[in-house]
Coordinates of C-alpha atoms in Angstrom, one line a residue:
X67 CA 0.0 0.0 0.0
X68 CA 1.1 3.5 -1.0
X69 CA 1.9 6.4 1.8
X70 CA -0.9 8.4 0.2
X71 CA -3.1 6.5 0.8
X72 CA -2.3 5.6 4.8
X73 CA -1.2 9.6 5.1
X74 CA -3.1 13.0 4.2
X75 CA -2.7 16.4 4.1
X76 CA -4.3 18.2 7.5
X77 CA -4.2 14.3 9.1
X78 CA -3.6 14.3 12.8
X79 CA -2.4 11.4 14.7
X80 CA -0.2 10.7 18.0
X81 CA 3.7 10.4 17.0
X82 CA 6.1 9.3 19.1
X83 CA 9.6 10.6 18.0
X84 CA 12.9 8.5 17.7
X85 CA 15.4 10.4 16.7
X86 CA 16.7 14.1 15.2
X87 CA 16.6 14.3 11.3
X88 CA 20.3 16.0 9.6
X89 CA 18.3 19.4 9.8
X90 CA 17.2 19.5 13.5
X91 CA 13.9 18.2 13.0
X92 CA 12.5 15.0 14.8
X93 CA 11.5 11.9 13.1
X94 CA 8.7 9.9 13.9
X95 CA 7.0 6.7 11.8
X96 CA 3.5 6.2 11.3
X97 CA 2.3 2.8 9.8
X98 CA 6.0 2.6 9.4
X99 CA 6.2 5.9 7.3
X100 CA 8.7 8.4 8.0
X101 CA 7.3 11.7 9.4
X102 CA 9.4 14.8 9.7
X103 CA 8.4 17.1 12.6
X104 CA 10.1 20.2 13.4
X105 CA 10.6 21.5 16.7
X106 CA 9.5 18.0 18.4
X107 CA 12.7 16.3 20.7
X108 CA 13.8 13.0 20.5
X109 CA 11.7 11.1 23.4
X110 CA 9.3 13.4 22.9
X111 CA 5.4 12.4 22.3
X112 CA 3.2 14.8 20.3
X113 CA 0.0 15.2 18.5
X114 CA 1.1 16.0 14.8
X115 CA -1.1 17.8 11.8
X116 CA 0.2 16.7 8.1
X117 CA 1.3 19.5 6.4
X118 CA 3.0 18.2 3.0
X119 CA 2.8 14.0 1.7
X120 CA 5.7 12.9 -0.7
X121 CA 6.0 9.2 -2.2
X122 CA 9.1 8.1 1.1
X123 CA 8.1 10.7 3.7
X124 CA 5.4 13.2 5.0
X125 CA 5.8 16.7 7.2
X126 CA 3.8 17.2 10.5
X127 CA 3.5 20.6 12.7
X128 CA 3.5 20.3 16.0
X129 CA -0.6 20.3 17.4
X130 CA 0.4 19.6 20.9
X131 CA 3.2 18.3 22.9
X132 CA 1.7 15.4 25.3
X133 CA 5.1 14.6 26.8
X134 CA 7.8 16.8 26.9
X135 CA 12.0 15.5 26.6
X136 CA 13.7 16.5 29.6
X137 CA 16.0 18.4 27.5
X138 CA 13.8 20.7 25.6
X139 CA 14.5 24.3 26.8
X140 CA 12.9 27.7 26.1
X141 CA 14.8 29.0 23.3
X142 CA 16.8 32.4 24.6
X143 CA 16.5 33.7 21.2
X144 CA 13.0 36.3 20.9
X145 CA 13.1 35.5 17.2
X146 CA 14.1 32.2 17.0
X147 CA 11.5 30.2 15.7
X148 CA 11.0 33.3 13.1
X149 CA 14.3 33.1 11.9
X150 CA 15.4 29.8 10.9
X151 CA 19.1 30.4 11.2
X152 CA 19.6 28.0 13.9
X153 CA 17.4 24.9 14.7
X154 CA 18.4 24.1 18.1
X155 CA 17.8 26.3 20.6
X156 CA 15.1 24.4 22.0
X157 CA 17.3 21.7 23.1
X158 CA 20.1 22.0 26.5
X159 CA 23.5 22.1 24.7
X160 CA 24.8 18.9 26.5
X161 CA 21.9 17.1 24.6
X162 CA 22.3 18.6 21.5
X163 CA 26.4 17.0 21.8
X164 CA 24.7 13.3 22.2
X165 CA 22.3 14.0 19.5
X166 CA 24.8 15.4 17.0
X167 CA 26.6 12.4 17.7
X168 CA 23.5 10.0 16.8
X169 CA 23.4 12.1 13.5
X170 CA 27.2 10.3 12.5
X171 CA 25.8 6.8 13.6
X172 CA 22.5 7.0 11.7
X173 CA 24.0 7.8 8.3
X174 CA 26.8 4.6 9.0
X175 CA 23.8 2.6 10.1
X176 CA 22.1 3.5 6.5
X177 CA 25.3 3.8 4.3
X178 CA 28.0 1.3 5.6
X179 CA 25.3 -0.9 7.9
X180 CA 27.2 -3.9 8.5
X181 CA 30.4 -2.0 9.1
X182 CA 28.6 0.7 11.3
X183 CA 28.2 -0.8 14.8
X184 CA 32.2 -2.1 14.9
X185 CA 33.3 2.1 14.1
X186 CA 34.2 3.8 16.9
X187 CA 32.3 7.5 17.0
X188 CA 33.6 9.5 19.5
X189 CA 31.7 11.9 21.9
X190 CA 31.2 15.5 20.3
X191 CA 33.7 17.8 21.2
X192 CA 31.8 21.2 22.1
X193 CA 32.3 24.6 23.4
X194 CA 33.0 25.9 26.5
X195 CA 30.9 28.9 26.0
X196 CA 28.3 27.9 22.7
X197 CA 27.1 31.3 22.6
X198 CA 28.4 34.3 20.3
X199 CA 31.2 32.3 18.6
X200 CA 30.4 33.7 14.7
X201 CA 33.2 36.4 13.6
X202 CA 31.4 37.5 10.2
X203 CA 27.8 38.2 9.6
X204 CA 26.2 38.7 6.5
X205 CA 22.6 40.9 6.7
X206 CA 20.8 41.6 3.9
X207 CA 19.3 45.3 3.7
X208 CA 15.8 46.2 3.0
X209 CA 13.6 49.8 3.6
X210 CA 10.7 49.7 5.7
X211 CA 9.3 53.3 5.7
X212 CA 11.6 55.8 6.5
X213 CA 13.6 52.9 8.5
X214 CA 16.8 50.8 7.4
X215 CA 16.0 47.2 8.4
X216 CA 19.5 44.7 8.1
X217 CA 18.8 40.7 8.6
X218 CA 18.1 37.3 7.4
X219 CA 14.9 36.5 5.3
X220 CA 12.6 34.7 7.3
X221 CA 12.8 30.7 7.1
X222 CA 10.5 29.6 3.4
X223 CA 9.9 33.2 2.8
X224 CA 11.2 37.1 1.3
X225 CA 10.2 38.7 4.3
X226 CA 13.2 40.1 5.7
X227 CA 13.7 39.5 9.5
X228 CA 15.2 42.9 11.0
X229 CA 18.0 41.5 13.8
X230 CA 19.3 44.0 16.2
X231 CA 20.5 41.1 18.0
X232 CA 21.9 37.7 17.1
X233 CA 23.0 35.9 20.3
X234 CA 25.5 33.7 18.1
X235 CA 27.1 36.1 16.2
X236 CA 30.3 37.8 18.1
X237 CA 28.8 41.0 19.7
X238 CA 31.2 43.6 17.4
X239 CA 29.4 42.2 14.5
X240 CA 25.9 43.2 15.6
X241 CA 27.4 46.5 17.3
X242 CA 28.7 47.7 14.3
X243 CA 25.7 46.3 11.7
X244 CA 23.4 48.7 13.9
X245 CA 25.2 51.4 13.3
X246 CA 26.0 50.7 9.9
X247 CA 22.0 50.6 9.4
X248 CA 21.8 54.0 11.6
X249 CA 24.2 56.1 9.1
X250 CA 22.4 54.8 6.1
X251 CA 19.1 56.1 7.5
X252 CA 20.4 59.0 8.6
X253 CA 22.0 60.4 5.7
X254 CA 19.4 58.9 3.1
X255 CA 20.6 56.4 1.3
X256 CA 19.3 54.6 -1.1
X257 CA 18.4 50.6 -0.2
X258 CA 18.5 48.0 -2.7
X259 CA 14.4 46.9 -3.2
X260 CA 14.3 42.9 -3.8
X261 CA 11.5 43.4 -5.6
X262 CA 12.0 46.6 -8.3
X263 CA 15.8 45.7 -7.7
X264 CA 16.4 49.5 -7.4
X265 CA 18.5 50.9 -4.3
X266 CA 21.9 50.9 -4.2
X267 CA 23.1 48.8 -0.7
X268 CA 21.9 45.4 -0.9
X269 CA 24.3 43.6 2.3
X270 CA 26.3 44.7 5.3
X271 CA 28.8 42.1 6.0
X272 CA 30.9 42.7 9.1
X273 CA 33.9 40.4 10.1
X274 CA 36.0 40.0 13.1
X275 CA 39.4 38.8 14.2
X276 CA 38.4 37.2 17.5
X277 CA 42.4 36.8 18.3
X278 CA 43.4 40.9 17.2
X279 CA 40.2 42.6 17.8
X280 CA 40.5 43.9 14.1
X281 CA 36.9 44.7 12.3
X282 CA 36.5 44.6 8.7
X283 CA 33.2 46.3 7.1
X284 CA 32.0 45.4 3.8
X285 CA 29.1 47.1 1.8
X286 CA 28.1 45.1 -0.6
X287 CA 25.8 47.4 -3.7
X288 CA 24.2 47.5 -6.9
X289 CA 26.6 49.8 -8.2
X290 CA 29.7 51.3 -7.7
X291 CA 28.6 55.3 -8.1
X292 CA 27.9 56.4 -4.0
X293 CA 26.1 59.4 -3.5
X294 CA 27.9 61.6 -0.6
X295 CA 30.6 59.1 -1.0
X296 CA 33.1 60.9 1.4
X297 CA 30.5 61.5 3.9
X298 CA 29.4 57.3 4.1
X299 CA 33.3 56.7 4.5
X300 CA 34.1 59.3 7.1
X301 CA 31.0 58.1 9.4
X302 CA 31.7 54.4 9.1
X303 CA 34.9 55.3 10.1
X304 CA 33.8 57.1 13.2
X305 CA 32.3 54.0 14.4
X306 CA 35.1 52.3 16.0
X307 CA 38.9 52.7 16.0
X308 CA 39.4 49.0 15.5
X309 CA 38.1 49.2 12.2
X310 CA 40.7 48.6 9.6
X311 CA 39.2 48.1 6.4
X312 CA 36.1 49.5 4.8
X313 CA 35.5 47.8 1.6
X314 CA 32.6 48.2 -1.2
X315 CA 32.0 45.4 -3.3
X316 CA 30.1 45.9 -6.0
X317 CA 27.1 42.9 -7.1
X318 CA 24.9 44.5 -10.1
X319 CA 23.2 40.8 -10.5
X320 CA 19.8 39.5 -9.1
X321 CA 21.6 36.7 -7.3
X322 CA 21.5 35.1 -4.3
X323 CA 25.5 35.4 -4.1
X324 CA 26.3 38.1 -1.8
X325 CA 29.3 39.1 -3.7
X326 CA 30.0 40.3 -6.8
X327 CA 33.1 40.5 -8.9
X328 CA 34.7 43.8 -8.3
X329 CA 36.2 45.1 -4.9
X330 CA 37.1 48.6 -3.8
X331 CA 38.8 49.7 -0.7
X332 CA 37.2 52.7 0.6
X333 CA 39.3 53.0 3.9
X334 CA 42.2 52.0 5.5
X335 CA 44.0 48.4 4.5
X336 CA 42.3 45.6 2.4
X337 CA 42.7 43.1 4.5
X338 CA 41.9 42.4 8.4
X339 CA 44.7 40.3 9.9
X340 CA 43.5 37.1 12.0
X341 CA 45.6 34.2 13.7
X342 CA 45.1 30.8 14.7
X343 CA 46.9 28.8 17.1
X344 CA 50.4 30.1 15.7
X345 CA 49.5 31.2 12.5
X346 CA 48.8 34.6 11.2
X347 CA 46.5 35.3 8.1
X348 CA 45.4 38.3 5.9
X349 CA 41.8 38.1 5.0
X350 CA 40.1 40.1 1.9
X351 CA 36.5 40.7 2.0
X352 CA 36.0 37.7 0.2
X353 CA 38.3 35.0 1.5
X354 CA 36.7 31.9 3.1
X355 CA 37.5 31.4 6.7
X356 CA 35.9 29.7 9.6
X357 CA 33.5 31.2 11.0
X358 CA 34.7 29.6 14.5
X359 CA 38.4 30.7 14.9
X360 CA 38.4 29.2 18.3
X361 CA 36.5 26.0 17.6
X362 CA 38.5 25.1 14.6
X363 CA 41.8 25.3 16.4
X364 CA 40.2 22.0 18.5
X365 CA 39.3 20.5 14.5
X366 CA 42.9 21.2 13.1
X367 CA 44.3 19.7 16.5
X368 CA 42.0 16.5 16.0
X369 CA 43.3 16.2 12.5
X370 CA 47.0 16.7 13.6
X371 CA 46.2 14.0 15.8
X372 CA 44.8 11.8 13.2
X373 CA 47.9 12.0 11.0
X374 CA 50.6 11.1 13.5
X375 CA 53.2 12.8 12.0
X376 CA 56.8 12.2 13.5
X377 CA 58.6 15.0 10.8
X378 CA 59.2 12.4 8.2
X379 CA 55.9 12.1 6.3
X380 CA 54.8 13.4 3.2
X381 CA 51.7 15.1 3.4
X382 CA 48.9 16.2 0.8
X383 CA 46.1 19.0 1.4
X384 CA 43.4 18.1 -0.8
X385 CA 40.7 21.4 -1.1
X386 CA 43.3 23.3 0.5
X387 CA 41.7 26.7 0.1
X388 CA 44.3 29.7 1.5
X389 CA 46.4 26.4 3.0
X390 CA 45.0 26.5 6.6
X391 CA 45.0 23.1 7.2
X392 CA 48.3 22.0 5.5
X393 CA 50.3 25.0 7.6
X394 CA 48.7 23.7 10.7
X395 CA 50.3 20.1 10.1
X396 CA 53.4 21.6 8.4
X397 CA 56.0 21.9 11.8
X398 CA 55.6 18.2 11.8
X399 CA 55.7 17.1 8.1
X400 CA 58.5 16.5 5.9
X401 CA 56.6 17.9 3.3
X402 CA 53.3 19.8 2.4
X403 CA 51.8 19.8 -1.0
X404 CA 48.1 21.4 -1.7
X405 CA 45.6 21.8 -4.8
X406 CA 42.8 24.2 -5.0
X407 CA 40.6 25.1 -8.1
X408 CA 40.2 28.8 -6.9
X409 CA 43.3 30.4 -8.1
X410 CA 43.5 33.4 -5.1
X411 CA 43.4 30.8 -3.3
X412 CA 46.5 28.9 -4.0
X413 CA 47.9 32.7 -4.3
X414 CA 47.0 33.1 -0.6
X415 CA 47.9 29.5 0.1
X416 CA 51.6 30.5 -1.3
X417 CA 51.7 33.6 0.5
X418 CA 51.0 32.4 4.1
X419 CA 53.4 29.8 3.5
X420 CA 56.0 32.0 2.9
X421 CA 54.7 34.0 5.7
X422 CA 56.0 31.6 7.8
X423 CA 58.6 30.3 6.5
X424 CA 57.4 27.1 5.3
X425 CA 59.9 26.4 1.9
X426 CA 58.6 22.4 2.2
X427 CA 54.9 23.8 1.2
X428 CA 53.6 24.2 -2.4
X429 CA 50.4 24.9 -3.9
X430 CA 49.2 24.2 -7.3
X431 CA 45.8 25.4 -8.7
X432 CA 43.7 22.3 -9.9
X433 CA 41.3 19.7 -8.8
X434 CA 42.8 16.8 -6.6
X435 CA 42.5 14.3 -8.7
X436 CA 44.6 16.0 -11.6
X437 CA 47.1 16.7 -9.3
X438 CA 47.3 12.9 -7.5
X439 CA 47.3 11.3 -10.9
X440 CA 50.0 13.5 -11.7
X441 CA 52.0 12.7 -9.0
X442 CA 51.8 9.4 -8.8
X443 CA 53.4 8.6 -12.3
X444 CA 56.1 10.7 -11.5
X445 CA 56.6 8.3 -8.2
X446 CA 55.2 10.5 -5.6
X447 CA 52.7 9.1 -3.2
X448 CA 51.7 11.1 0.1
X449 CA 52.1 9.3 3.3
X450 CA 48.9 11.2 4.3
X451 CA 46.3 12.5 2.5
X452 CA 43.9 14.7 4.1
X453 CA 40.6 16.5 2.4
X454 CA 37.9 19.1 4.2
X455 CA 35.4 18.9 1.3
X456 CA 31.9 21.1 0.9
X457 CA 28.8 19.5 1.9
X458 CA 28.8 17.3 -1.5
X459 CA 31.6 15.1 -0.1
X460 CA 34.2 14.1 -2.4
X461 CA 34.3 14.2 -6.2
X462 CA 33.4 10.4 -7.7
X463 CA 36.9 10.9 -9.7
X464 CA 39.0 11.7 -6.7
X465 CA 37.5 8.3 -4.9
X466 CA 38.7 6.5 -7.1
X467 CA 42.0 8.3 -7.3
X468 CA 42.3 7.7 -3.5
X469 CA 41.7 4.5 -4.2
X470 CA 44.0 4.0 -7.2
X471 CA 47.0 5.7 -5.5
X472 CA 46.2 4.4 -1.6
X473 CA 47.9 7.0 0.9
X474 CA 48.6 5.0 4.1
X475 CA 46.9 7.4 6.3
X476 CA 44.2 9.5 5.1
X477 CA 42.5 12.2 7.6
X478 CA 38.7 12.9 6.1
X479 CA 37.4 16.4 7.7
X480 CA 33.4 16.2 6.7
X481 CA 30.9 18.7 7.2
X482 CA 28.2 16.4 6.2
X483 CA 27.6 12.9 7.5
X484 CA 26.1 11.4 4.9
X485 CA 28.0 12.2 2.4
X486 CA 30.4 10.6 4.2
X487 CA 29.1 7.8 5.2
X488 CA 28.4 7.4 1.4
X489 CA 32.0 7.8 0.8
X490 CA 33.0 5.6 3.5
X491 CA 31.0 2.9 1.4
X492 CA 33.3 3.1 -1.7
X493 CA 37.1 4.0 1.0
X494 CA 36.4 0.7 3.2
X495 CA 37.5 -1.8 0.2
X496 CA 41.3 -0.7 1.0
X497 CA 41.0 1.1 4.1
X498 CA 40.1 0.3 7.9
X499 CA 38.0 3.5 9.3
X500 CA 39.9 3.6 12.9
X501 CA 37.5 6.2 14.3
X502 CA 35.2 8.7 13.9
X503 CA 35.8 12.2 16.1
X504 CA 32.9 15.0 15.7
X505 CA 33.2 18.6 16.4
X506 CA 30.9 20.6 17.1
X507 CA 31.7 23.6 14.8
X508 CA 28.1 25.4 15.1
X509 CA 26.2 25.0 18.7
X510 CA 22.7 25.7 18.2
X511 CA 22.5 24.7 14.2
X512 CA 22.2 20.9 13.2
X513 CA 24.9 20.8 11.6
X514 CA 28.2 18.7 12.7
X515 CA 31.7 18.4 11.7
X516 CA 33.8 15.6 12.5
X517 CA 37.7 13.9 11.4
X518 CA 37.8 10.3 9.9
X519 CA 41.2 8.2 10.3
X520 CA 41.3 5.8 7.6
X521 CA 44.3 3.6 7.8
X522 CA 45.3 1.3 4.3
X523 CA 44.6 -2.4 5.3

């Protein structure tokens, strides 16, 4: 029998939910279907209304909660269930460790089953303090009257959300937003309409080096002509002396990327200088960093951990991006290649190892795979691989280069368990998956990090 015909739109039945779904909502099963609830807790049982049917699952709002989890909270947050940027509020952080933890198990129990309950998956590593730990925020500006609002668009929708206060973004990053969105009002200028796509500002993005207090402010427009030009630049200035770098960047197209092409310095330098651990690195306006400098000195340790290095090894930074993780293991390495598709980022890769002094580190621009092949037939095999890939997991071609070329120790960084676990299906026919560590990169948000050690049987 079909699911639409057990399960209907506006339906409401008792659910009793199992476990937490990869985006923070619980999961239930009625007549063993599948039924997506968000807001309900693991543990928790609730009266649930269908709100859409599809052919392998169904979606249910919460009618009622009949027993509550011990670990649901109040969410501090006045707009979170509005907002949609994180999922998790409702839930004590402690829990929200265990369940982000069950998240890595239930994508090894569906990808890699048999394998799944001999892999050891660690406890989450969290924060001390999980609370204001983003350095860059990225608000989208709209005109409400005579008042500039700067936010996020409401979850599903293109209302914007006004936020003058986002309790996990780092407090300078708010601070200056609102006065950001104060100047603009004051002195008249014009907003960027999502609808007529007139206006001229369309973001403020506002980064911040957690370690040297420097602030870097980006406006983000239609165009690059400014009306009262000097005036914008003298008051943004005026709004704190630890701003180094006020930058206009310049996005004509109806896009959702917040960044266009073209970057102009409008004051001061045109980066803002950051370090991690012992590392020191020059950002631009448009250079990808963590968003959790202190956090991912705990996920670079993890993976320093994971590839033992004793100073003799060879190692290979796969995705390498402006080299972070590749410096980070490169007191202890023999040597450190890296490969990168994004040109300024091997340039930035190149510069921070010469920063430092690495002369064992090189970058080449290309995909991994081009680069292993490569390699390899001119006798060169890493002693460790590692990779931090996007959410899409690894490329099918670089699998089966791994695979092809077998590095003896290879350190998978994953921001996405199931693509993981799905590669983890193809790496176990010539590697033994030692352990599994997850980090908790982004309290309050289901999402989870973690490092792989796959060892070559």
């Amino acid at each position: 029998m079909s699911q639409q015909t057990l399960i209907e739109v506006g339906q409401k039945f008792p659910l009793t939910i199992k476990r937490l779904g990869i985006n923070g909502e619980g999961i239930g099963y009625f007549k063993r279907n599948v039924v997506f609830v968000k807001g309900a807790l693991p543990g928790e049982e609730v009266t649930a209304q269908v709100e859409l049917v599809k052919p392998t699952f169904a979606e249910a709002k919460i009618l009622k909660i009949r027993k509550s989890s011990p670990h649901r909270q109040q969410a501090p947050c006045p707009i979170y269930e509005a907002c949609g940027g994180c999922q998790l509020q409702h839930m004590t952080y402690a829990q929200q460790l265990v369940e982000k933890r069950d998240m890595v198990v239930q994508s090894l129990e569906r990808y890699v089953r048999d394998l799944a309950p001999s892999i050891e998956v660690r406890e989450t590593i969290g924060m001390d303090n999980p609370w204001q730990y983003r350095n860059k925020s990225q608000f989208q500006v709209r005109k409400d009257g005579n008042k500039v609002h700067a936010g996020l668009f409401s979850e599903g929708t293109h209302e914007l959300l006004n936020i003058d206060e986002c309790i996990v973004q780092h407090p300078d990053t708010t601070r200056v937003t609102n006065e950001v969105k104060r100047i603009l009002e004051m002195l008249q200028i014009p907003i960027h309409d999502g609808k007529t796509q007139n206006g001229l500002v369309r973001t403020i993005v506002v980064r911040t080096g957690l370690r040297t207090g420097e602030i870097q402010l980006v406006l983000v427009t239609t165009r690059a002509e400014m009306p009262k030009r000097q005036l914008i630049i003298d008051k943004l200035a005026e709004i704190d002396p630890a701003i180094v770098s006020i930058v206009q960047n310049v996005n004509p197209k109806q896009t959702s990327l917040i960044f266009g092409d073209r970057t102009i310095v409008l004051h001061g330098k045109k980066t803002l200088h950051e370090k991690l651990g012992e590392l020191s690195f020059d950002l631009s306006a448009r250079a990808f960093f963590q968003l959790n400098p202190s956090q991912t000195v705990r996920l670079y340790n993890e993976i320093k951990s994971a590839a033992a290095l004793t100073g003799n090894e060879t190692v290979v930074d796969a995705y390498c991006g402006v080299g972070t993780i590749g410096l980070w293991l490169a007191d202890q390495a023999k040597e450190v290649r890296g490969m990168d598709v994004i040109g300024d980022s091997i340039y930035d890769a190149k510069k921070n190892a010469e920063k430092h002094g690495f002369t064992h580190a090189t970058y080449e621009t290309g995909t991994a795979e081009e680069w292993l092949a490569k390699w390899s037939t001119e006798g060169f095999v890493p002693d460790v691989l590692t990779v931090d890939p996007p959410r899409t997991g690894l490329a099918d071609s670089l699998l089966q280069m791994i695979i092809n070329v077998r590095p003896k120790r290879f350190v998978y960084t994953s921001c996405n368990p199931s693509t993981l676990a799905k590669d983890l299906s193809q790496l176990r026919k010539v590697y033994d998956i030692e352990y599994i560590q997850p980090v908790d990169m982004f309290p309050q948000t289901a999402q989870i990090e973690s490092v792989t050690l796959l060892v070559r049987k």
